[in-house]
Coordinates of C-alpha atoms in Angstrom, one line a residue:
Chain A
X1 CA 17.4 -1.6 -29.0
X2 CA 16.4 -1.0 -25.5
X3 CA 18.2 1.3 -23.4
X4 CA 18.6 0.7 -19.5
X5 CA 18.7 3.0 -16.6
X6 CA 18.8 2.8 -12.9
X7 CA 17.6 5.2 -10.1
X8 CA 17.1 6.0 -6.5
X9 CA 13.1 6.6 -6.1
X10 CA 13.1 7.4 -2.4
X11 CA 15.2 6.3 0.3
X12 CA 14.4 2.1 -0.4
X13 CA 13.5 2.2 -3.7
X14 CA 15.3 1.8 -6.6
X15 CA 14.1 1.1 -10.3
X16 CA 15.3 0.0 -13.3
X17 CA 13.9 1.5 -16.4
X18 CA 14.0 0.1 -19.4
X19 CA 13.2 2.2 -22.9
X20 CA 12.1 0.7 -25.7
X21 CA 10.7 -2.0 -27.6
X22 CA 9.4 -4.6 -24.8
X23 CA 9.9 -7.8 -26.4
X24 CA 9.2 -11.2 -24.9
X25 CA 13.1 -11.7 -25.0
X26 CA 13.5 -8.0 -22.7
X27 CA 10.4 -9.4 -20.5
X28 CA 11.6 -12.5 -19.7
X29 CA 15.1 -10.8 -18.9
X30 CA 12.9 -8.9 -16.3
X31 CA 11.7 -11.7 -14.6
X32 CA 15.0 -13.6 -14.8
X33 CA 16.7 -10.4 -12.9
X34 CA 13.7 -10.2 -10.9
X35 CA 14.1 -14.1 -10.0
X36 CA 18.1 -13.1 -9.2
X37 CA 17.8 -10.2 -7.0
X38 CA 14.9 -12.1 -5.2
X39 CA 17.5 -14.9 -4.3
X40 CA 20.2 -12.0 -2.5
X41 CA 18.1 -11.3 0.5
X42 CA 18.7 -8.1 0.2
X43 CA 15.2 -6.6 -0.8
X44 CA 12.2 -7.2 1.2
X45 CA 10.3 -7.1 -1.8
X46 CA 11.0 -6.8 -5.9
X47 CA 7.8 -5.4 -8.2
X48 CA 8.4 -6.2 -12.1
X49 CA 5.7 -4.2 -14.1
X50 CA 5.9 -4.1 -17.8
X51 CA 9.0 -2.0 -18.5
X52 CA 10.6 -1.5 -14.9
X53 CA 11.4 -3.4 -11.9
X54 CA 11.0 -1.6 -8.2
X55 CA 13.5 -3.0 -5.9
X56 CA 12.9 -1.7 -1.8
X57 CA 15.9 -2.2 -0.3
X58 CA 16.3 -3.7 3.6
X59 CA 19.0 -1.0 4.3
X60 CA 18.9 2.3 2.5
X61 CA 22.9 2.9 3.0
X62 CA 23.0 -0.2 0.0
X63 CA 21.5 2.1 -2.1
X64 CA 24.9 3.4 -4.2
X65 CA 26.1 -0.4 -4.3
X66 CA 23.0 -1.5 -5.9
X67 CA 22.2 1.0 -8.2
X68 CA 25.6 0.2 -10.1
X69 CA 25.2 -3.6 -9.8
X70 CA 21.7 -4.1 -10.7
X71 CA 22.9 -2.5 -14.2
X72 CA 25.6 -4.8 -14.2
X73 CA 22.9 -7.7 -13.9
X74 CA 20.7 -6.5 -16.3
X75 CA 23.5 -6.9 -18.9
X76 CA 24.1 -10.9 -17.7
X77 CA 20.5 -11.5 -17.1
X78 CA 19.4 -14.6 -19.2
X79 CA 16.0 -14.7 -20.7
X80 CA 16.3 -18.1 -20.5
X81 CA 17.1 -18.6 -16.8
X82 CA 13.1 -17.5 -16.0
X83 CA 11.3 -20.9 -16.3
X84 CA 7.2 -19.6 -15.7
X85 CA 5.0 -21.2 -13.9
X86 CA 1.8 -22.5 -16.2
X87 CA -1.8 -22.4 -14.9
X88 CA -4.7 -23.9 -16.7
X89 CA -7.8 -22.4 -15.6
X90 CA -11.1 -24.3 -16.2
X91 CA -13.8 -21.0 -17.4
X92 CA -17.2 -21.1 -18.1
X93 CA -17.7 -18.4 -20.9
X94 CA -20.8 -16.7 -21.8
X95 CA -24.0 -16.8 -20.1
X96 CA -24.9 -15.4 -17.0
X97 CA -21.2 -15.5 -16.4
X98 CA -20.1 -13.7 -19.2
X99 CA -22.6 -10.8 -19.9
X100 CA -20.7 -9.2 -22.0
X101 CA -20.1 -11.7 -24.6
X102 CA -22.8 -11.0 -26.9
X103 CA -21.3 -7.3 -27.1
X104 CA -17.9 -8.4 -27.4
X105 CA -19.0 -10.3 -30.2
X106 CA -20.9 -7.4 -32.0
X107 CA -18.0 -5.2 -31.4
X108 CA -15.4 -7.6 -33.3
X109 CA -17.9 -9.1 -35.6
X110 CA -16.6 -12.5 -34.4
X111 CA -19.6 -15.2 -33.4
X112 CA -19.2 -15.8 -29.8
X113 CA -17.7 -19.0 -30.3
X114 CA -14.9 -17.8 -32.1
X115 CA -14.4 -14.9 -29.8
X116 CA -14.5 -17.9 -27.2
X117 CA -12.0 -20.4 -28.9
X118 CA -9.7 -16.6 -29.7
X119 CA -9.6 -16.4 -26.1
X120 CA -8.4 -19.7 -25.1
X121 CA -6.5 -20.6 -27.9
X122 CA -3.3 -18.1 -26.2
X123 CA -1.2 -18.8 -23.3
X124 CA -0.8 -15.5 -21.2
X125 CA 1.9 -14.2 -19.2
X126 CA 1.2 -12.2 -16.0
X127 CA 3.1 -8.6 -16.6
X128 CA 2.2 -7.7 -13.4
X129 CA 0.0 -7.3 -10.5
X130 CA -1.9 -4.4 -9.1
X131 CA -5.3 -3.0 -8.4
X132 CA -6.5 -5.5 -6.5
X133 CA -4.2 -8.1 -4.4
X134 CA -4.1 -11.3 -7.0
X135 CA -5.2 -9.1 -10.1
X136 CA -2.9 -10.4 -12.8
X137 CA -2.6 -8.4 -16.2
X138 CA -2.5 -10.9 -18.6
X139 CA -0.4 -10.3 -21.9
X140 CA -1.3 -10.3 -24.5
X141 CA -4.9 -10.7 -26.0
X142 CA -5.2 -11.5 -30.0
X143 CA -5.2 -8.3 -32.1
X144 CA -8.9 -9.4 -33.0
X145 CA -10.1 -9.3 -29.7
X146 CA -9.1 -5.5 -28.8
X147 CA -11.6 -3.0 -27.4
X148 CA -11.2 -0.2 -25.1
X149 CA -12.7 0.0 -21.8
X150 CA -16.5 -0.1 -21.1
X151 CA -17.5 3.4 -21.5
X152 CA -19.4 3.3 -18.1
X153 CA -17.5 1.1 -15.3
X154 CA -20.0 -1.6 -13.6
X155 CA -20.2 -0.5 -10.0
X156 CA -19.9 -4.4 -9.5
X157 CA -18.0 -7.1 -11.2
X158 CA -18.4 -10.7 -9.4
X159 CA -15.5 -12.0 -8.1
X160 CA -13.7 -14.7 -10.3
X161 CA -15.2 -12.8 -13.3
X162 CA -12.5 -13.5 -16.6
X163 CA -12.4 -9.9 -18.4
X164 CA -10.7 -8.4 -21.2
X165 CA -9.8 -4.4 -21.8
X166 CA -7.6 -3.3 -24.5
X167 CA -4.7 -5.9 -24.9
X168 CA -5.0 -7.8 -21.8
X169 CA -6.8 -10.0 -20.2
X170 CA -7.5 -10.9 -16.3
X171 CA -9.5 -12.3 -13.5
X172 CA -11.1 -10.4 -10.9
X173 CA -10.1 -12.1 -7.9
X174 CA -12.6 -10.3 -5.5
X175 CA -15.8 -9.0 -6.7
X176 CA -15.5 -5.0 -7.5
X177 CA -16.0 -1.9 -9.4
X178 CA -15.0 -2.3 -13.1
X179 CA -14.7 -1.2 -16.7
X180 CA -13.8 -4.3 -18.2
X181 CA -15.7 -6.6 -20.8
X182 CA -17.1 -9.8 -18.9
X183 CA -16.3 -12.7 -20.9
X184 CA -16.7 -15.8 -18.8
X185 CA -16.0 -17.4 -15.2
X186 CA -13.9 -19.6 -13.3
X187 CA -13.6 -21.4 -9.9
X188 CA -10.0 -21.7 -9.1
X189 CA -9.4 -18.8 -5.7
X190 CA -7.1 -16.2 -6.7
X191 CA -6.6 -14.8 -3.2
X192 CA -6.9 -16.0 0.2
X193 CA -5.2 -14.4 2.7
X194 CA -5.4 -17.5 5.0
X195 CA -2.7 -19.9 3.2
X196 CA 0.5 -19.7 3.1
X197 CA 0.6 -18.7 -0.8
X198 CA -2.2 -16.2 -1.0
X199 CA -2.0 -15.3 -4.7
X200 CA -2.7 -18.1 -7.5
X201 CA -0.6 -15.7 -9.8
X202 CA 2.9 -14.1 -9.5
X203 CA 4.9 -12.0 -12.3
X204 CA 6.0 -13.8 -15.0
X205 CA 3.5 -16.8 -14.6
X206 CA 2.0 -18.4 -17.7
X207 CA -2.1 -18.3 -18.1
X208 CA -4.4 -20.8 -20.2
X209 CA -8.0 -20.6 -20.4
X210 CA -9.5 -24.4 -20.6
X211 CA -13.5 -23.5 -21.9
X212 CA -15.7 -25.8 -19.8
X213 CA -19.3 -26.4 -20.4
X214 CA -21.8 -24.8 -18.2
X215 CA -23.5 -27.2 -15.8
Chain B
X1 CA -10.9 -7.3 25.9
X2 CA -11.4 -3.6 24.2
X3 CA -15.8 -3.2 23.5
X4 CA -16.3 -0.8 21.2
X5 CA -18.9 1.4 22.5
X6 CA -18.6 4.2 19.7
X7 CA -16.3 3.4 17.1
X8 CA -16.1 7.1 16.1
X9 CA -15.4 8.7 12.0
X10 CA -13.0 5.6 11.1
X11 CA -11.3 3.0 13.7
X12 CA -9.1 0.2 12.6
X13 CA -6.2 -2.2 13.7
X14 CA -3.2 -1.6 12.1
X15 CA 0.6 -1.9 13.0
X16 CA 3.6 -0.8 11.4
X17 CA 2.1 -2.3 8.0
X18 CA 2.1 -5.4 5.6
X19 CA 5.4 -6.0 3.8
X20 CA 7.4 -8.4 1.1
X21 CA 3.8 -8.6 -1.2
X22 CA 3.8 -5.6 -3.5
X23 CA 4.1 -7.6 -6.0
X24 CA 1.1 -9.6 -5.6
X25 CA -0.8 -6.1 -5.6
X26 CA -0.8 -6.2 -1.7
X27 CA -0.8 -2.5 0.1
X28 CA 1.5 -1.9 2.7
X29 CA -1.3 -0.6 5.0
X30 CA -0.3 0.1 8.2
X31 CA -0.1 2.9 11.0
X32 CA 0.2 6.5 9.0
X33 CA 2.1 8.0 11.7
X34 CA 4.8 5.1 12.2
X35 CA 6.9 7.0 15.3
X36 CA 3.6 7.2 17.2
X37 CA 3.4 4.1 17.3
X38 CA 6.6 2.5 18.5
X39 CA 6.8 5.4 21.0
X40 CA 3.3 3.9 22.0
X41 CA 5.0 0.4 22.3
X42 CA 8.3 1.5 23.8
X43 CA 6.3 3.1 26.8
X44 CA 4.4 -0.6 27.2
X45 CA 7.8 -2.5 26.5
X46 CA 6.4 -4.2 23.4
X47 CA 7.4 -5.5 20.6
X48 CA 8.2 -2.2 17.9
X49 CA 5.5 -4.0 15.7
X50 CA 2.4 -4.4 18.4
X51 CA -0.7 -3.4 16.8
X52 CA -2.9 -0.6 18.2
X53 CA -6.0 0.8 16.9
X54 CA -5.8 4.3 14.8
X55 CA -8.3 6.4 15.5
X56 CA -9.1 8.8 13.0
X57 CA -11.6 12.6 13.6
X58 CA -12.5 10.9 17.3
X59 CA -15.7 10.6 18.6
X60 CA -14.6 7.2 20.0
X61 CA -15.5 5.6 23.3
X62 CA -13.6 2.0 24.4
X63 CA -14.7 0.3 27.6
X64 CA -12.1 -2.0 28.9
X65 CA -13.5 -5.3 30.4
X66 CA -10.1 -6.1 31.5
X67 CA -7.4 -4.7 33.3
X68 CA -4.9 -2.8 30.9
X69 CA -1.8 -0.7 30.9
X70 CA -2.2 1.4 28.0
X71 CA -0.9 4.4 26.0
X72 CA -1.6 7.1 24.0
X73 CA 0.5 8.5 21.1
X74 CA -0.1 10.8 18.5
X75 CA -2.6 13.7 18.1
X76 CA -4.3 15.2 21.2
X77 CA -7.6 14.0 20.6
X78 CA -8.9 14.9 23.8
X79 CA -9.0 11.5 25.6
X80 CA -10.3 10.9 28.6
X81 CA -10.1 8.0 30.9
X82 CA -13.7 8.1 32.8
X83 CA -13.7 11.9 33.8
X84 CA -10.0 12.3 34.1
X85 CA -8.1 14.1 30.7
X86 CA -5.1 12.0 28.9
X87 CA -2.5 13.2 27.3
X88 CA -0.8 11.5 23.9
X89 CA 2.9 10.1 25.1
X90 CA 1.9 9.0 28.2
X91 CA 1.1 5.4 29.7
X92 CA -1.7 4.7 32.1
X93 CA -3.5 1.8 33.6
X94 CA -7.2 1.1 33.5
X95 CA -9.4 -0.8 35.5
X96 CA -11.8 -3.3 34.4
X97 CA -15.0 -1.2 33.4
X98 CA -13.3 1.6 32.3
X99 CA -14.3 3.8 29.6
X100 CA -11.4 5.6 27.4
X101 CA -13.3 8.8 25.2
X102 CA -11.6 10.5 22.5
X103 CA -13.2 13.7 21.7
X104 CA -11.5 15.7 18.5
X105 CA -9.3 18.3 18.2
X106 CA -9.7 21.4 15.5
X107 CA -5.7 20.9 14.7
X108 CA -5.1 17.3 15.0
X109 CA -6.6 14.1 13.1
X110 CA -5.3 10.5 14.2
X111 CA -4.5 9.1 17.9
X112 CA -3.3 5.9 18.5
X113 CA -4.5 3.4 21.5
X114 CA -1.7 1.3 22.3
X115 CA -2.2 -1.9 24.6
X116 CA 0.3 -3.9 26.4
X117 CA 1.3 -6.8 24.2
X118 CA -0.6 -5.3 21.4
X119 CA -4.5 -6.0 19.9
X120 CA -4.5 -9.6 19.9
X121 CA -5.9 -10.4 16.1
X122 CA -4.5 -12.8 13.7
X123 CA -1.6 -12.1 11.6
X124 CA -2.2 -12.4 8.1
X125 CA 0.6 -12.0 5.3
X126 CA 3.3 -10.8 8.2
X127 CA 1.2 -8.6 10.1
X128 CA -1.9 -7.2 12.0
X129 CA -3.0 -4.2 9.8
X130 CA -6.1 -4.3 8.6
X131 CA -6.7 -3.4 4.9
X132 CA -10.1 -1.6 4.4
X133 CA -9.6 -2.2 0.4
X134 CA -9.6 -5.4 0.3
X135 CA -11.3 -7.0 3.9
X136 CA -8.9 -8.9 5.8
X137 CA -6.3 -8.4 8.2
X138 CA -6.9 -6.4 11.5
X139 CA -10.4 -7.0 13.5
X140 CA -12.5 -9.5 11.2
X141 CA -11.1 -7.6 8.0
X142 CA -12.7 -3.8 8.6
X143 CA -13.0 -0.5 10.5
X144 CA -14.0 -1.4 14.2
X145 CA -17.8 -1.2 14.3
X146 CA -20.0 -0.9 17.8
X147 CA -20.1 -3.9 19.7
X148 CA -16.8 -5.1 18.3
X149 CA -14.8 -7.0 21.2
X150 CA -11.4 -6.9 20.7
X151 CA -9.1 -9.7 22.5
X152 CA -5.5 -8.7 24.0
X153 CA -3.6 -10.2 27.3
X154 CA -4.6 -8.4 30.5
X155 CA -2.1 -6.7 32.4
X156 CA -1.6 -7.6 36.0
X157 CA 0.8 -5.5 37.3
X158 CA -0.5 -1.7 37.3
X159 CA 1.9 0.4 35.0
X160 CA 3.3 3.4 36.8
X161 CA 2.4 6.6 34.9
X162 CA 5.2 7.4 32.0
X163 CA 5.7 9.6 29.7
X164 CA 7.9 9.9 25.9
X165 CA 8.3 13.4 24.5
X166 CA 6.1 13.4 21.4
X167 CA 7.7 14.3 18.4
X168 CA 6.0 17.4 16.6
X169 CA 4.0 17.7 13.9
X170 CA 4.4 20.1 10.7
X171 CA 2.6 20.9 7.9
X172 CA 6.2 21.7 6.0
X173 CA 7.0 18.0 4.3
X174 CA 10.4 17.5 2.8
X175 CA 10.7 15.7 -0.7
X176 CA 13.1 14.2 -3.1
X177 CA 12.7 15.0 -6.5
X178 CA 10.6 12.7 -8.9
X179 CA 11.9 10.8 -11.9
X180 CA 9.3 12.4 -14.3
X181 CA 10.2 16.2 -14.2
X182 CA 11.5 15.9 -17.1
X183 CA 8.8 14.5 -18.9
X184 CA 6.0 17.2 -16.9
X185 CA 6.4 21.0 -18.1
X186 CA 9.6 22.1 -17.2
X187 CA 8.8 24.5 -14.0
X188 CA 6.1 21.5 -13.0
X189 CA 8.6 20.5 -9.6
X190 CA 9.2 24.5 -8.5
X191 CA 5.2 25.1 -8.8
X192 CA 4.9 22.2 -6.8
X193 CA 7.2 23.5 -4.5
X194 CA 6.4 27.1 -4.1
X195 CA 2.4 26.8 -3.7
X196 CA 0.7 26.2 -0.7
X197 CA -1.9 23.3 -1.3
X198 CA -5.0 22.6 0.5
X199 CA -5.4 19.0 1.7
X200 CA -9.1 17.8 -0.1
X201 CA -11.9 16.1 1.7
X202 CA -11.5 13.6 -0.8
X203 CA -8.6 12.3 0.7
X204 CA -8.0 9.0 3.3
X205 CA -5.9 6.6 4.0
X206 CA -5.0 5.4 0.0
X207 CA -3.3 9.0 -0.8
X208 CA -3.9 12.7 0.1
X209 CA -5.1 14.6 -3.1
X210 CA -3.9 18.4 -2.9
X211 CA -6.0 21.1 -4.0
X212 CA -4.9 24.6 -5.4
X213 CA -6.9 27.6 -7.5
X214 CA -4.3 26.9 -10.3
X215 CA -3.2 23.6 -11.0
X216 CA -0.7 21.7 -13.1
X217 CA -2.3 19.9 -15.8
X218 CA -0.6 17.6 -18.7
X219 CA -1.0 15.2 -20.7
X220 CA 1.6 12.7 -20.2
X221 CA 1.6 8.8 -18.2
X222 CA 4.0 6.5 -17.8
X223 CA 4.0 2.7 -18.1
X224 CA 2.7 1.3 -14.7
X225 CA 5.5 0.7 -12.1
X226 CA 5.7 0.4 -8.4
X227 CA 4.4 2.7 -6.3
X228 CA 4.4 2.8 -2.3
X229 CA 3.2 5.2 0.1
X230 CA 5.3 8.8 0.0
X231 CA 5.3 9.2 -3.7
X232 CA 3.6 12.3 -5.3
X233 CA 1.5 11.6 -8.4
X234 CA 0.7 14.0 -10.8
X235 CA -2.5 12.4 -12.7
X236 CA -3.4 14.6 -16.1
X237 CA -6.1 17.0 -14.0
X238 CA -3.2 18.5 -12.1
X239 CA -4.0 17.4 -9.1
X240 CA -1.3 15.9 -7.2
X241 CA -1.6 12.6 -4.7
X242 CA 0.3 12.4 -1.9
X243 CA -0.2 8.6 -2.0
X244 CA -0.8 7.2 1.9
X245 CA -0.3 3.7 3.3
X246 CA -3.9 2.1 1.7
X247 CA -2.8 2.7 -1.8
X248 CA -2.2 0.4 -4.9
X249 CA 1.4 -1.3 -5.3
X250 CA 1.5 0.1 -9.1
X251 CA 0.8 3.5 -10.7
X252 CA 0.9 5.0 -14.5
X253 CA 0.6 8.8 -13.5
X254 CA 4.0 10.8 -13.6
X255 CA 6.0 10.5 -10.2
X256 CA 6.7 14.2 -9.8
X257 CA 8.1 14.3 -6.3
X258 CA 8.8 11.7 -3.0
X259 CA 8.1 12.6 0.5
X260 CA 11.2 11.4 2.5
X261 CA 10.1 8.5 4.9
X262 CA 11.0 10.6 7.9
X263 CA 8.1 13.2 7.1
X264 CA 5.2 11.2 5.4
X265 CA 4.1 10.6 9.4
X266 CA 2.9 14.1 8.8
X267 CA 0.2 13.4 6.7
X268 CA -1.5 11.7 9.7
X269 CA -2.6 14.7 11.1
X270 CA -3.7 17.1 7.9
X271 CA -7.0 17.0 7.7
X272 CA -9.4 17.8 4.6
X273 CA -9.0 21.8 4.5
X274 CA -5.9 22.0 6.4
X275 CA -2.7 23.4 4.2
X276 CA 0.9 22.0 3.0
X277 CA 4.0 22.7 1.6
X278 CA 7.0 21.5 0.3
X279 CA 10.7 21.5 0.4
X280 CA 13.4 20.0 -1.9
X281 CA 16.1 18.2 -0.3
X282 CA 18.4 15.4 -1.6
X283 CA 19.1 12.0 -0.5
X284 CA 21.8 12.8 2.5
X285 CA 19.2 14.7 4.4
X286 CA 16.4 12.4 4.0
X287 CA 18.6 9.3 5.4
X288 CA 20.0 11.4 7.8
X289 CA 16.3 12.2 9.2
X290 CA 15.3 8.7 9.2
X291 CA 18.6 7.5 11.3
X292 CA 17.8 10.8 13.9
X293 CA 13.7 9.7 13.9
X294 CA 15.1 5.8 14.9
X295 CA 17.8 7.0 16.9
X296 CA 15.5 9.1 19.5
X297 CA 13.2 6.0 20.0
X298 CA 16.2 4.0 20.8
X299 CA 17.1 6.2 23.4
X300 CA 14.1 6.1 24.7
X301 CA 13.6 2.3 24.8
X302 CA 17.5 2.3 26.8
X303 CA 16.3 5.4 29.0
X304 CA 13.1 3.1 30.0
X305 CA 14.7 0.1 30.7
X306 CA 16.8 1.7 33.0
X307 CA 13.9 3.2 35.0
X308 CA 12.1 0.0 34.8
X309 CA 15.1 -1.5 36.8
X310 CA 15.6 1.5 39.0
X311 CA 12.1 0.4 40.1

């Protein structure tokens, strides 16, 4: 059971918190909510992460009015009514684009093409965003392909590098510092600043990884 | 256009800040003292959301190849138009060929050079700010470097001198209580509030970290959520954050306190070394402060007009 609470976090920001056992049913409620709030023009922007949604309000004197209602919609919120968007992302994996694979592979005592076809073989969902603008975290990585953070951080991960770290999974959509394993690469832009929808990914968004051979 | 000469310790574009993408793990970047900013545009009659370039230390020099009314808000960095001083809240006009210096100041950190019609840059995601994190935005996507040329509209009619009443600074913040007290050791929020923390030279634009001889260490986090500038971290050194307009949209570290919107402004000026304190209040008194803070410029923007039309 997951238990639901609302509160004012400074004068435009509210958040619902939910405690509990996260299950894809409670995540997809989040995005659903997410999705509803998004449509009342009254936020100027809504930030799902993996048990809370941030909501900044356009005028703080809504505050009371929304911290009762948003409780009320969490309770009518339908898993179903979020419908993800899917990418399929061409990667080249191992290499010079994945330098980590070999170590990957030593560390699960998987051959690097199983740890490749593990990787692939699972459609992600983007919990969130953060740390860099477009850096998805991508839930959730197969049990066999756990590993904690690189014990030293790379001062520099290329951009467009495809990285795993404890259960998720992501790509580095500009090149920086690092503590992730380096599995592969891919081409697609992640974030461009320039076009009208500057990140690839947004919350909820589903993530496959389409192994392509390297040229 | 605006040649940097000398950019000075840290120089960039901003405006009143990038919002509506949090959630794509955009910062809000952005002015740090907001109010010295629109006062900056309300002396020009611009827009509220005009960018201007923040200068941060000093040490700048600007030559103006055009003919420009301009302002100056914030801290009194010593500015000088050729050999003639300049004092933050007024407007002036300059000549082509003129050269605006900013010195520094032992008790002040950030002025702002405001233009009429604002720094002419492109506006990326909503607005002119740049964001030093990630490169884009503002002036080509970083600080202002030397020989940077920076466009805007010349002003043909001279600006008679004008001045707004800045609004002071303090080094006594006012903050709500965080959600994660009650997870921190229980007198965790009345330490926070009863020492006097120094400001640490590791802090910039992403966050002001707070130094003190005894600190408040745990061992707790949270599951990441949405963080925005104002909110206090407590990270497991003890340590807090005072996070600033540059930093992340998410955090895991315990939320142990908020600045209220009205004060963060303060945090423009506290330099590495300086001291700060806090005060508890609750959510009547920070709204209030925020309606007095956009009330005042108001005023000002009517009182202006009317002088404008006396003219």
């Amino acid at each position: 059971m997951t238990c639901v609470q609302c509160y004012q976090l400074s004068e435009q920001a509210l958040v619902l918190s939910i405690d509990g056992l996260i299950t894809q049913e409670v995540r997809q409620k989040i995005f659903a909510l997410a999705q509803t709030a998004n449509n009342t023009n009254d936020f100027f922007d809504i930030v799902p992460a993996n048990s809370s949604i941030t909501f900044y309000l356009n005028d703080f004197t809504r505050a009371d009015y929304w911290l009762e209602q948003l409780i009320t919609l969490w309770a009518k919120s339908e898993p179903e009514a979020f419908i993800p968007k899917t990418h399929l992302i061409d990667t080249f994996y191992g290499g010079e684009y994945g330098p980590d694979l070999n170590e990957i592979s030593e560390l699960t005592g998987l051959s690097q093409k199983q740890v490749i076809e593990l990787h692939a073989s699972v459609d992600y969902q983007v919990g969130f965003l953060g740390f860099l603008p477009g850096f998805g975290y991508l839930e959730s990585l197969p049990e066999q392909l756990k590993l904690p953070r690189k014990a030293t951080p790379r001062a520099h991960v290329p951009a467009l590098s495809v990285a795993i770290a404890e259960s998720l999974t992501a790509i580095y959509p500009s090149s920086s510092p690092g503590g992730w394993h380096l599995l592969g690469r891919c081409e697609q832009p992640l974030f461009d600043p320039h076009t009208d929808s500057p990140s690839l990914l947004s919350p909820g968004d589903v993530v496959r990884f389409i192994p392509k051979e390297h040229r | 256009m605006l040649r940097v000469i000398k950019p000075g310790v840290f120089s960039s574009i901003q405006d009143l800040g990038r919002h509506g993408h949090r959630h794509l793990g955009v910062s809000q970047s952005g002015v740090l003292d907001p109010i010295a900013l629109k006062a900056g545009n309300a002396l020009l009659g611009n827009i509220e959301t005009a960018a201007c370039i923040e200068i941060t230390v000093g040490l700048a020099e600007f030559e103006f190849t055009q003919p420009c009314n301009f302002a100056i808000t914030g801290g009194n960095l010593n500015a000088k138009l050729n050999s003639t001083a300049l004092y933050p809240g007024w407007r002036y006009h300059a000549k082509a060929g003129d050269i605006i210096k900013f010195a520094s100041h032992p008790e002040f950190l950030r002025a702002y050079l405001c233009v009429e019609n604002g720094f002419d840059v492109p506006n990326l995601m909503n607005s002119r700010s740049t964001d030093c994190q990630t490169q884009f935005g503002g002036f080509k996507g970083n600080a202002l470097q030397k020989g940077d040329v920076i466009p805007f509209s010349e002003s043909c009619v001279p600006c008679s001198e004008l001045a707004i009443k800045p609004t002071d600074y303090t080094n006594v913040v006012r903050v709500l209580k965080g959600p994660h007290c009650d997870i921190l050791p229980e007198d965790y929020l009345a330490q926070l509030l009863s020492k006097t923390w120094t400001i640490s030279d590791l802090s910039n634009r992403m966050g002001a970290r707070l130094e003190h001889p005894t600190l408040l260490p745990h061992q707790k986090s949270i599951d990441s959520q949405g963080v925005h500038p104002g909110v206090i971290q407590l990270p497991p050194t003890g340590t807090p954050i005072v996070l600033l307009n540059d930093c992340q949209t998410t955090g895991g570290y315990p939320i142990i306190a908020s600045v209220i919107q009205a004060d963060l402004r303060h945090f423009s000026q506290l330099a590495p070394t300086k001291t700060c304190r806090f005060k508890l209040v609750d959510f009547d008194e920070a709204n209030t402060a925020l309606k007095k803070q956009e009330q005042e410029i108001t005023r000002f923007k009517i009182a202006n007009q009317q002088f404008e039309n006396k003219k």
